[in-house]
XYZ file of C-alpha atoms in Angstrom:
579
model
C 3.918 41.213 16.010
C 6.134 38.242 15.221
C 6.615 35.266 17.503
C 10.163 36.460 18.232
C 8.822 39.902 19.205
C 6.248 38.311 21.515
C 8.838 36.116 23.230
C 11.154 39.091 23.703
C 8.350 41.094 25.351
C 7.305 38.245 27.619
C 10.862 37.505 28.749
C 11.874 41.141 29.238
C 10.352 41.351 32.745
C 12.575 40.639 35.744
C 11.551 37.785 38.067
C 11.186 39.929 41.200
C 8.321 42.032 39.849
C 4.765 41.624 41.064
C 3.125 38.767 39.186
C -0.359 38.815 37.735
C -1.863 35.464 36.792
C -4.236 35.227 33.835
C -5.864 32.110 32.424
C -6.454 31.196 28.794
C -9.426 28.824 28.834
C -9.718 27.268 25.394
C -10.573 23.811 24.121
C -7.858 23.725 21.465
C -4.089 23.563 21.922
C -3.190 27.166 22.901
C 0.311 27.139 21.345
C 1.088 30.623 19.902
C -2.121 32.243 21.157
C -0.867 31.918 24.731
C 2.435 33.623 23.855
C 0.781 36.441 21.930
C -1.788 37.000 24.698
C 0.963 37.180 27.324
C 2.900 39.659 25.171
C -0.158 41.841 24.528
C -1.039 41.895 28.232
C 2.559 42.698 29.149
C 2.568 45.681 26.789
C -0.517 47.026 28.571
C 0.925 46.537 32.067
C 3.356 48.579 34.157
C 5.725 47.058 36.750
C 4.071 43.648 36.851
C 5.023 40.305 35.390
C 2.275 38.607 33.417
C 1.841 34.851 33.630
C -0.706 33.188 31.344
C -1.799 29.726 32.398
C -3.849 27.286 30.346
C -6.657 24.908 31.103
C -7.343 21.335 30.109
C -7.290 20.519 26.387
C -10.805 20.016 25.025
C -12.537 20.963 28.284
C -13.441 24.652 28.510
C -16.227 23.952 30.990
C -13.925 21.966 33.264
C -11.353 24.772 33.244
C -13.995 27.370 34.123
C -15.348 25.149 36.897
C -11.903 24.934 38.514
C -11.441 28.689 38.278
C -14.547 29.230 40.402
C -12.567 28.010 43.391
C -9.144 29.175 42.206
C -9.771 32.520 40.489
C -7.032 34.267 38.527
C -6.596 37.964 37.786
C -8.427 37.551 34.513
C -9.751 34.874 32.179
C -9.807 34.857 28.365
C -12.188 32.376 26.717
C -11.822 32.114 22.924
C -14.672 29.785 22.020
C -14.789 27.751 18.819
C -17.493 25.487 17.392
C -15.735 22.379 18.639
C -16.108 23.670 22.233
C -19.868 23.548 21.783
C -19.811 20.074 20.263
C -16.704 18.152 19.197
C -18.509 17.053 16.020
C -18.394 20.661 14.803
C -14.597 20.590 14.705
C -12.271 19.366 11.994
C -10.458 16.834 14.183
C -13.629 14.821 14.764
C -15.107 12.181 12.478
C -18.531 10.542 12.130
C -20.345 13.813 12.769
C -21.400 14.862 9.289
C -24.417 12.560 9.016
C -27.770 14.224 8.459
C -29.410 12.235 11.259
C -26.878 13.665 13.737
C -27.874 17.294 13.215
C -30.793 17.314 15.654
C -28.607 15.766 18.330
C -25.847 18.310 17.687
C -28.314 21.204 18.040
C -29.615 19.776 21.298
C -26.069 19.292 22.592
C -25.096 22.873 21.694
C -28.139 24.276 23.520
C -27.194 22.451 26.715
C -23.520 23.396 26.423
C -24.363 27.069 25.946
C -26.636 27.046 28.985
C -23.845 25.525 31.051
C -21.295 28.029 29.735
C -23.648 30.906 30.530
C -23.923 29.724 34.126
C -20.172 29.210 34.551
C -19.113 32.454 32.884
C -21.675 34.480 34.831
C -20.492 33.085 38.171
C -16.839 33.529 37.260
C -17.380 37.148 36.166
C -18.535 37.911 39.710
C -15.080 36.914 40.959
C -12.687 38.176 38.303
C -12.428 39.775 34.866
C -13.779 37.507 32.142
C -13.570 38.167 28.400
C -14.612 35.870 25.593
C -14.910 35.612 21.841
C -17.552 33.779 19.852
C -16.527 31.121 17.305
C -14.207 32.749 14.777
C -13.691 29.819 12.383
C -16.126 28.605 9.731
C -18.393 25.647 10.314
C -17.291 22.513 8.466
C -19.240 21.683 5.261
C -21.450 19.186 7.067
C -24.855 20.485 5.981
C -26.776 19.228 2.911
C -27.283 22.386 0.778
C -24.612 23.602 -1.608
C -22.143 25.986 0.015
C -23.767 29.027 -1.568
C -27.111 28.252 0.051
C -28.000 28.799 3.709
C -28.657 25.699 5.767
C -31.470 25.753 8.360
C -29.293 23.808 10.807
C -26.338 26.169 10.358
C -28.611 29.186 10.765
C -30.025 27.741 13.963
C -26.530 27.091 15.322
C -25.559 30.705 14.699
C -28.833 31.871 16.227
C -28.138 29.861 19.364
C -24.708 31.479 19.678
C -26.162 34.954 19.110
C -28.797 34.415 21.805
C -26.106 33.113 24.135
C -23.996 36.223 23.555
C -26.932 38.579 24.072
C -27.913 36.895 27.331
C -24.342 36.850 28.577
C -23.552 40.538 28.089
C -26.927 41.719 29.396
C -26.961 39.654 32.594
C -23.290 39.363 33.588
C -19.991 41.259 33.651
C -18.512 39.174 30.836
C -17.088 41.266 27.996
C -17.253 39.896 24.459
C -14.986 40.594 21.505
C -16.868 42.502 18.813
C -17.213 39.972 15.989
C -17.719 42.657 13.337
C -14.556 44.483 14.364
C -12.688 41.191 14.350
C -13.949 40.581 10.797
C -12.451 43.917 9.739
C -9.055 43.236 11.287
C -8.891 39.515 10.504
C -10.736 38.477 7.322
C -12.556 35.170 7.734
C -10.901 33.479 4.770
C -7.419 33.891 6.308
C -7.997 32.571 9.823
C -7.980 28.780 9.737
C -4.684 26.925 9.544
C -5.911 23.467 8.517
C -2.494 21.805 8.632
C -1.742 23.090 12.130
C -5.247 22.201 13.296
C -4.957 18.598 12.152
C -1.352 18.074 13.244
C -1.171 19.933 16.570
C -4.694 20.974 17.487
C -3.883 24.697 17.113
C -6.343 26.025 14.510
C -5.195 29.615 13.843
C -2.919 31.239 11.334
C -0.316 33.621 12.685
C -2.096 36.868 11.783
C -5.391 35.734 13.296
C -3.645 34.675 16.508
C -2.088 38.124 16.883
C -5.350 39.947 16.179
C -7.470 37.818 18.495
C -4.887 38.020 21.283
C -4.788 41.807 20.917
C -8.576 42.150 21.151
C -8.796 39.830 24.153
C -6.004 41.791 25.869
C -7.795 45.067 25.123
C -10.823 43.786 27.025
C -8.796 42.363 29.914
C -6.680 45.489 30.257
C -8.721 48.250 28.599
C -7.119 51.633 28.032
C -8.700 54.511 29.923
C -11.053 56.396 27.582
C -10.192 59.960 26.660
C -12.179 62.634 28.469
C -12.441 65.526 26.050
C -12.549 66.339 22.331
C -11.813 69.773 20.876
C -13.053 70.303 17.342
C -12.567 72.922 14.672
C -15.632 74.320 12.878
C -14.865 75.103 9.226
C -14.439 71.984 7.092
C -14.656 69.909 10.254
C -17.899 70.305 12.196
C -19.407 71.440 8.899
C -18.332 71.635 5.261
C -17.310 75.091 4.096
C -15.986 78.299 5.641
C -18.746 80.114 7.480
C -16.994 83.503 7.341
C -16.803 83.388 3.526
C -19.862 81.385 2.520
C -22.262 82.656 5.162
C -24.283 80.886 7.813
C -26.441 79.126 5.227
C -23.500 78.452 2.944
C -21.955 75.784 5.139
C -23.580 72.365 5.018
C -23.768 68.838 6.426
C -26.491 67.139 4.393
C -27.199 64.699 1.595
C -28.243 67.376 -0.919
C -24.827 69.032 -0.763
C -23.015 65.686 -0.619
C -21.609 66.677 2.774
C -23.556 64.244 4.946
C -20.331 62.784 6.361
C -20.085 65.922 8.512
C -23.552 65.159 9.900
C -22.312 61.684 10.821
C -19.398 63.332 12.643
C -21.823 65.633 14.480
C -23.954 62.613 15.388
C -20.938 60.942 16.973
C -20.150 64.096 18.959
C -23.734 64.139 20.232
C -23.479 60.489 21.231
C -20.153 61.005 23.009
C -21.554 64.000 24.858
C -24.335 61.825 26.268
C -21.621 59.514 27.633
C -20.055 62.428 29.488
C -17.294 63.259 26.990
C -16.491 66.972 27.021
C -16.825 68.584 23.576
C -15.183 71.968 23.036
C -14.677 74.184 19.991
C -11.486 75.967 18.916
C -11.944 77.894 15.676
C -10.229 80.789 13.945
C -13.345 82.751 13.175
C -15.321 85.881 13.862
C -16.923 84.962 17.217
C -20.332 86.387 16.287
C -20.494 84.559 12.953
C -19.289 81.319 14.537
C -21.966 81.532 17.237
C -24.621 82.211 14.601
C -23.506 79.131 12.697
C -23.801 77.059 15.864
C -27.339 78.337 16.395
C -28.650 76.790 13.183
C -31.735 74.747 13.985
C -30.574 71.784 11.886
C -27.316 71.294 13.763
C -27.124 67.593 14.637
C -25.026 67.939 17.787
C -26.956 69.890 20.455
C -25.564 73.397 20.867
C -25.520 73.010 24.652
C -23.188 70.009 24.298
C -20.431 72.286 22.924
C -18.645 73.996 25.799
C -16.639 76.093 25.812
C -16.579 77.663 22.358
C -13.356 79.509 21.559
C -13.848 81.457 18.319
C -11.213 84.155 17.708
C -8.243 85.021 15.495
C -5.565 84.099 18.012
C -3.351 81.043 18.049
C -5.257 77.754 18.267
C -2.979 76.596 21.063
C -4.128 79.509 23.251
C -7.762 78.599 22.622
C -7.032 74.966 23.451
C -5.178 75.980 26.626
C -8.168 78.018 27.838
C -10.517 75.113 27.135
C -8.323 72.765 29.155
C -8.298 75.270 32.025
C -12.092 75.483 31.940
C -12.406 71.683 31.940
C -9.574 71.360 34.481
C -8.251 68.172 32.892
C -4.810 67.300 31.570
C -3.934 67.558 27.901
C -3.145 63.861 27.530
C -6.834 63.089 28.133
C -7.890 65.180 25.149
C -8.064 64.803 21.366
C -7.842 67.859 19.089
C -9.352 67.590 15.598
C -8.674 70.087 12.809
C -8.538 69.909 9.022
C -5.375 72.047 8.874
C -1.968 70.333 9.313
C -0.473 73.716 10.249
C -2.939 74.242 13.098
C -2.383 70.686 14.301
C 1.379 71.188 14.337
C 1.045 74.496 16.222
C -1.158 72.960 18.906
C 1.047 69.853 19.243
C 4.139 72.024 19.656
C 2.616 74.182 22.376
C 0.359 71.730 24.274
C 2.529 68.741 25.294
C 0.664 65.464 25.603
C -2.435 66.348 23.621
C -3.415 63.967 20.826
C -3.867 65.712 17.472
C -5.687 64.169 14.526
C -6.310 65.571 11.056
C -9.954 65.734 10.078
C -10.125 64.262 6.533
C -12.310 66.958 4.968
C -13.674 65.988 1.555
C -13.145 62.256 2.084
C -16.443 60.716 3.246
C -14.981 57.235 3.638
C -12.137 58.503 5.823
C -14.559 60.557 7.937
C -16.649 57.454 8.591
C -13.495 55.551 9.614
C -12.584 58.419 11.930
C -16.028 58.274 13.524
C -15.442 54.598 14.339
C -12.049 55.422 15.828
C -13.649 58.062 18.054
C -15.949 55.430 19.508
C -12.908 53.314 20.351
C -11.057 56.243 21.965
C -13.967 57.590 24.012
C -16.494 54.786 24.265
C -17.782 53.305 27.523
C -20.522 50.744 28.210
C -23.120 53.149 29.626
C -23.621 56.688 30.861
C -23.844 57.398 34.571
C -25.780 60.214 36.218
C -22.493 62.104 36.581
C -21.838 61.773 32.851
C -25.188 63.281 31.995
C -24.733 66.372 34.181
C -21.026 66.976 33.533
C -21.327 69.700 30.896
C -24.090 71.479 32.793
C -22.101 71.564 36.025
C -18.970 72.756 34.230
C -20.867 75.484 32.417
C -22.512 76.763 35.589
C -19.344 76.497 37.658
C -17.424 78.465 35.028
C -19.940 81.274 35.409
C -20.372 81.222 39.193
C -16.988 80.414 40.758
C -14.834 83.078 39.033
C -17.386 85.783 39.889
C -17.253 85.089 43.620
C -15.212 88.021 44.945
C -15.111 86.486 48.411
C -14.676 82.672 48.325
C -15.740 82.422 51.963
C -18.952 84.288 51.220
C -19.574 82.107 48.188
C -19.216 78.877 50.171
C -21.350 80.219 53.020
C -24.290 80.904 50.697
C -23.889 78.032 48.197
C -26.496 75.869 50.000
C -24.171 72.888 49.532
C -25.246 69.398 50.494
C -22.848 66.457 50.811
C -24.030 62.869 51.046
C -21.679 60.202 52.394
C -22.395 56.645 51.231
C -20.511 54.007 53.197
C -19.867 50.592 51.639
C -22.209 51.027 48.679
C -19.990 50.279 45.639
C -21.154 50.819 42.083
C -19.652 51.278 38.628
C -19.076 55.005 39.236
C -16.776 54.232 42.190
C -14.594 51.985 40.052
C -14.612 54.509 37.207
C -13.528 57.417 39.422
C -10.570 55.489 40.818
C -9.282 54.692 37.338
C -9.811 58.047 35.639
C -8.878 60.645 38.287
C -5.335 62.041 38.272
C -5.017 65.458 39.948
C -6.634 64.650 43.272
C -5.385 61.095 43.589
C -3.677 59.829 46.730
C -1.019 57.793 44.924
C -1.980 57.372 41.274
C -2.526 53.622 41.505
C -5.094 51.956 39.272
C -7.234 48.911 40.010
C -8.409 46.309 37.545
C -11.729 44.536 37.965
C -10.215 41.574 39.813
C -8.397 43.774 42.348
C -11.568 45.842 42.824
C -13.681 42.778 43.569
C -11.023 41.527 45.963
C -11.162 44.798 47.895
C -14.939 44.701 48.100
C -14.840 41.210 49.605
C -12.308 42.164 52.307
C -14.098 41.955 55.704
C -11.724 44.583 57.124
C -12.200 46.993 54.248
C -14.297 50.142 54.032
C -15.455 52.361 51.173
C -16.786 55.912 51.229
C -18.459 57.500 48.206
C -19.309 61.208 48.233
C -22.106 63.026 46.411
C -22.320 66.818 46.150
C -24.956 69.341 45.113
C -25.365 73.066 45.674
C -27.800 75.709 44.495
C -25.851 76.176 41.269
C -25.614 72.597 39.981
C -25.460 68.949 41.064
C -22.063 67.309 40.637
C -23.182 63.776 41.491
C -20.705 61.248 42.914
C -17.370 63.037 42.868
C -15.082 61.418 45.452
C -14.111 57.918 46.577
C -12.110 56.953 49.660
C -11.227 53.355 50.512
C -8.983 51.429 52.851
C -8.896 48.735 55.497
C -8.330 48.347 59.218
C -4.738 47.427 60.127
C -3.527 47.091 63.718
C -6.514 49.022 65.012
C -6.062 51.985 62.650
C -7.725 52.837 59.332
C -5.183 52.595 56.495
C -6.421 54.616 53.495
C -4.772 53.767 50.194
C -7.430 55.025 47.773
C -8.688 58.587 47.731
C -9.693 60.406 44.577
C -11.857 63.412 43.792
C -13.100 64.805 40.510
C -11.538 68.087 39.439
C -15.057 69.516 39.097
C -15.329 69.450 42.892
C -12.272 71.588 43.621
C -12.532 74.781 45.694
C -15.552 73.637 47.723
C -13.724 72.147 50.769
C -15.257 68.763 50.098
C -11.917 67.138 50.870
C -12.000 68.585 54.403
C -15.528 67.281 54.896
C -14.363 63.814 53.801
C -11.553 63.730 56.348
C -13.876 64.964 59.064
C -16.366 62.223 58.173
C -13.615 59.609 58.459
C -12.630 60.703 61.943
C -16.231 60.854 63.099
C -17.610 57.695 61.539
C -14.561 55.465 61.919
C -14.313 56.529 65.542
C -10.554 57.013 65.593
C -8.116 59.763 66.574
C -5.572 58.953 63.863
C -5.706 57.813 60.255
C -2.925 56.654 57.955
C -2.881 57.736 54.308
C -0.741 55.997 51.683
C 0.246 59.191 49.873
C 2.743 59.039 47.009
C 3.452 62.119 44.864
C 3.039 61.720 41.116
C 3.641 64.100 38.239
C -0.059 65.065 38.340
C -1.416 64.900 41.883
C -0.149 68.239 43.205
C -3.634 69.297 44.463
C -3.886 66.482 47.021
C -0.259 67.030 48.014
C -1.005 70.691 48.728
C -4.020 69.727 50.845
C -2.046 67.250 52.948
C 0.921 69.628 53.325
C -1.471 72.155 54.805
C -2.571 69.653 57.453
C 0.582 67.773 58.403
C 4.301 67.749 57.677
C 5.042 65.386 54.781
C 7.898 62.927 55.047
C 9.320 61.408 51.838
C 8.366 57.761 51.266
C 6.421 57.635 54.524
C 2.652 57.283 54.982
C 0.772 60.330 56.225
C -0.156 60.080 59.903
C -2.958 62.557 60.440
C -4.391 63.036 63.902
C -7.825 64.367 64.682
C -6.387 67.216 66.764
C -4.034 68.328 63.959
C -6.870 68.221 61.464
C -9.254 70.177 63.694
C -6.661 72.870 64.358
C -6.062 73.490 60.642
C -9.450 72.733 59.103
C -11.160 75.814 57.616
C -14.830 76.601 58.172
C -17.177 74.028 56.637
C -20.645 75.087 55.541
C -22.146 72.144 53.648
C -25.086 70.225 55.059
C -24.077 66.587 55.573
C -26.251 63.525 54.984
C -25.176 59.894 55.352
C -26.358 56.588 53.910
C -24.482 54.384 56.333
C -24.002 50.630 56.042
C -20.648 50.477 57.824
C -20.429 47.387 60.041
C -20.177 48.365 63.686
C -17.453 45.817 64.455
C -15.036 47.705 62.235
C -15.074 50.835 64.385
C -11.826 51.119 66.340
C -12.002 50.619 70.066
């Protein structure tokens, strides 16, 4: 991205769009970094104008302190050594004396403690991302440059401890220094002339890269949900139908260990709740025997469903998507054959297709790293851990129920309603659910925290379990009281919960617990949310561009029989119940 490109992106938005205010809190002159950050954020944003404000030159702590009382929609904090002590920067003098080193170390310790406190508090109010010092320390330490200095090592240790404490005890997200090293080599970052003349220390390429990584953390892309993999020369090396079950390999002895690394990544992604399916042109019996090998790195139960046949790959992929009940644009298909990739891409619009680089260990390792970026998430929830099990059992049970009414009557379902008990799963569901989504709107961390602090707001989370499998927390409904009526503008439900009438139980719970005879729903049709539109159309007549006004009497007259046992963990404030 050139500076001209960045300016064109920033200025392309019209003034009447919704504005989102971000802050760049840095001690150096922000100059081009501010422009590139604004451009990168704009590219990741729909229908909003991005404004990036700056803090006070040379005073990161002071900027953060002010933001505690005047929070923005997000804060980026690119730290450099001079922010920890001015004597560690190139614009300072009289700091390279040996007898100053102990004082510098003491100063850095105190500054890091203060930054930890400020960043932790600020992350409770808005989205905060930061990067550790990216520029080299000045040559102020006694040993020759090829020899490590105890003082320099201690400085780096202090920063590492600071980073570890910050990410483990707060919501601050840090730029991965190793990934930054890959994208922006250390020797090409510092612009000495610019640093000394203007106070802006970065070369162009480093500014673009750092701005991009900060923007990725402030406005992260939604992770993909599913990965469909081929078997031959992908999951393993070799063709199982020709070389036999023991002829395919993924080990060091056969120089095919890169395939084991790929399997290891699939196993790791599965633990995070990523769906892993198989689409292979193979004899189904031989393919299943290959997947039963005891030395397979990825657990066999993590692979579901397995489509092994001689039909078109696109048909296998389509059946997998139907089983998962997710859209194609949330899925990555991996195959070593360009022909198969082209056939799937042509017949499954929206799916991402990637060639598996069979025979190239270095490229396979790079691919494994890219998979972490596409699917990765900070931690696995309970719902992530049970996702494959619930899908597998639902795929067996639900289609075999000849009488849906009889199935629901004897499912021994139990629904738990949790009022005003937000957690990470609530936020995740809102930002990853498409088919049963009231209006398709997404929330960033700042908007989510703002909702949670609204005294007139309410939040309902729904857990489900039946005798076949637990689904965990599968639905979120949220809104606020307006003019004596509950206005609901967030309602999502996982596709795994379809066909169980959970949505009817949720509406019934709203009428009963909110104590009202009418609720308003901010429904907007999207190109994906047909299921919730069909539900609402069955309860009330829909008017274009108008909120849904659903009365208790209309709901009761059209609600089908409900069989689930209902439990409630209720912390709803009594004063919010309508009179």
